[in-house]
Structures are given as C-alpha cells and as structure tokens.
Amino acid sequence: GPASPPEPGPSAGTPAAASPPRQPAEEPEEEEDEDFQFLLCEGCGQDSPHPRLLRCLHTLCPGCLGSTKPAGQCPLCHAPIPAAVDNLLVSNLQSRLKVWRQIRSSGGPGCSRCRAERALVWCSDCEEFFCGRCLEEHQWWHKKKEHKLRKVEEMRAGSARTFLEDTRTSCSLFCASSSHPEESRVCSIYCPRCERALCCPCALLDTRHAPFRDLRAESRRRQDELRSLRRDLRRRRGAFEAALARLRSESSRWEEQRERLRERVRASAERLQQLVRSEAEELGALLEARPERGRSTLAEELRSVEGTVRRLEAAERVVDRLGRYGGEQELMDMQPFVKSALLELQRLRPPEPAEMREPEDFAECRARLRTL
Ligand SMILES: [Zn+2]
Ligand SMILES: [Zn+2]
Ligand SMILES: [Zn+2]
Ligand SMILES: [Zn+2]
Ligand SMILES: [Zn+2]
Ligand SMILES: [Zn+2]
C-alpha cells in the first residue's frame, strides 16, 4: 500500500521548541547527587572518555572492564558480563558538563569562533559559544533554520542540573541513510518496522517504511516503557530487600550461635584442664604421702625375711662346724642351746604370698587415672 503520512506529534512543525515537559513522576525518583559522581567509572571512580554500560547496568571505564577479577564478572555486583555498550548518556553528559563548567568559570566562557571576545550566547544546535559579532554572522548563516540560543548570563544563574536537563535535546539525531551521504539531515520520523529514526524525506521517499511515528512520540513511549518497568522492578526490589534482610539476620544469628559455642568450648576446655591439673596434683600427693604405712610394713617384712635367711645360713654353718670340729665338751655345753635355737627356726614360716597385697593407694590411684 501507499506510505501513510507521518503521525503528527504534539510538537510537530516547531522543531526548535522547548524539550518535552517532564512526565509527572508517580513516585519520587531518586535525586542524583549534584556533584555528578555518577559520571565517573563505578569501578575506579575516575573520569573516562569512553564509559561502557554493562548488562548488569553498571558503568565501567575500559580499563576496569579489561581487568575484572575474576575475569568476565562485574566487580560491583558479581554478575557475568556477556555484553557491554558505550554509555552514551554518561559520555554526552560529561561533555555537556564541561560546557557547564565553562559557563560557570570565573571569567565566563570565551567565544568559540573568534576566541577573542567573551561569549554572550550559547547555541545548543551548534554547541558553541558566540560573542556579539560572531553571533550576527551565525544568525545570517542559519537564517533559514532557527537555532536555539540562550544567554550565557541566564545560564550562569541556573544550576548544573537545570542546564543538563535543558540541553538534553540539543544533540540532534542525524539520518544515517545512504541516500544522501553529502547532506546531514535531522531525524524527526521513527519507523517501528526498522526500529530506527529517519529524516522526513527518507521516510516519505521509501515506501518500505510504514506506518510512521513521530520521533518525539517514540522517545516518550520509550521513556514510559522504561518507567513502567522501573515501577515493576521497584516492587520486586522490595521482595529482594526483604530476602536480603532475612538472610542477613539468619547469618548474624548463626554467627552469634557459633560464637556462643566457641565460648563454651573454650570454657569447658579450661575447666577440664584445671580439673586434670588438680587431680594430678592430688594423685601425686597420694603416692608421696599416704603410702608411708604400706611402705614400712613391706620394709619390715623384707628385713625380717632377710634376717631369717641369714639365721638359717648361720644355723647350717654352726651345725656343720660342730659336726666337723666339735668334741664332747662342746657337745655337752652347746648342743641343748643350739638345738633349741634350731627348733625355734623350725617354727618360723615364710610369709604367705597372698599376704603380699599392694598398697590400697595404688588401686585408688589407678582407678582415678582411668576416670580422667
Ligand atoms: Zn574504571
Ligand atoms: Zn554490575
Ligand atoms: Zn566571536
Ligand atoms: Zn547555531
Ligand atoms: Zn535521511
Ligand atoms: Zn522502516
């Protein structure tokens, strides 16, 4: 069928109109810090001209991206890094922030053209500062296309945030079609089938592109799509945060219990050591002090048996000598005495082996050692 005409957007026909009004947020969006720390690499905190946006939506400079440890893992959230794109938002904001710093510099920005005079205005289409004289030339040159000009003094009075918000539509999207390589034309049409922006003539001349959308309407649709996803994710984040809190309290509870057990182990080890030490001291004392009694009876017995053995030897010797050398006189005088002594020896009995009981203390000592 024939190409349908482009849907007129709300601001169609006024290409230099102010940026579309911000959608009223249904929930407060987080305020970005005014010092624009978010433009720095989230890994090393350094300024990088080529920041890369990872699949996990963290932004790293090429240096940090090339040296992730472990390799291929985001250093901030540990997500794998399957792909990364140039973070155009950050690099564009960086260059716009540079312009803002020029605006706020002590003497104000100089003219980008003659580089001699102080600048009076900023052209957001040319992205250049102009002094009064160079501005006249600029106005003559661009008299067909109205460029959006802003007074430097007014901008100086505003905030960086306002400046960045006001200049967000300043970077025009140029048609990438090969049909007009010499001329760069600003896109105003969106083709949903090709999913790309086109200049108006390209859209009308090529019948494959249909139906069209206004580029601004498509931009807003894309913003809305992201905002609605963000709302949904905010709800999910609540569930994840609850899970995180649960896991954290669980883990701290376990840590507490582990510490309590560790303390108990330490205390009971100490108690056991003390017990063992005092038991050893007691047993040592038992072996040294109490066996006095048992020791002396054994010693007495030893002495008495030794004495008996010696008396028996002596008796044998006396009888042998009397037999060998004794005459009648010796026999008459000594025999009754020797005989009664021998009879006395005859009555002696060696101690029974059963009576040789070890001291009771030993048994007690052994028993207590076993229970240790
Ligand atoms: Zn970095
Ligand atoms: Zn990450
Ligand atoms: Zn100038
Ligand atoms: Zn201009
Ligand atoms: Zn084109
Ligand atoms: Zn198309």
JSON list of C-alpha atoms in Angstrom, two decimals, residues 26 44 51-53 72 163 189 224 236 251 276 321:
[
{"chain": "A", "resi": 26, "resn": "GLU", "atom": "CA", "xyz": [4.15, 8.89, 40.21]},
{"chain": "A", "resi": 44, "resn": "CYS", "atom": "CA", "xyz": [37.89, 3.16, 39.92]},
{"chain": "A", "resi": 51, "resn": "PRO", "atom": "CA", "xyz": [32.50, 4.65, 29.66]},
{"chain": "A", "resi": 52, "resn": "ARG", "atom": "CA", "xyz": [30.88, 1.27, 28.96]},
{"chain": "A", "resi": 53, "resn": "LEU", "atom": "CA", "xyz": [27.46, 0.18, 30.20]},
{"chain": "A", "resi": 72, "resn": "GLY", "atom": "CA", "xyz": [34.16, -11.53, 32.95]},
{"chain": "A", "resi": 163, "resn": "PHE", "atom": "CA", "xyz": [21.41, 23.19, 32.39]},
{"chain": "A", "resi": 189, "resn": "ILE", "atom": "CA", "xyz": [10.40, 10.31, 11.99]},
{"chain": "A", "resi": 224, "resn": "ASP", "atom": "CA", "xyz": [7.27, 5.47, 29.51]},
{"chain": "A", "resi": 236, "resn": "ARG", "atom": "CA", "xyz": [10.39, -6.64, 43.13]},
{"chain": "A", "resi": 251, "resn": "SER", "atom": "CA", "xyz": [23.59, -15.24, 59.05]},
{"chain": "A", "resi": 276, "resn": "VAL", "atom": "CA", "xyz": [43.17, -32.59, 85.28]},
{"chain": "A", "resi": 321, "resn": "ARG", "atom": "CA", "xyz": [81.28, -76.81, 112.27]}
]
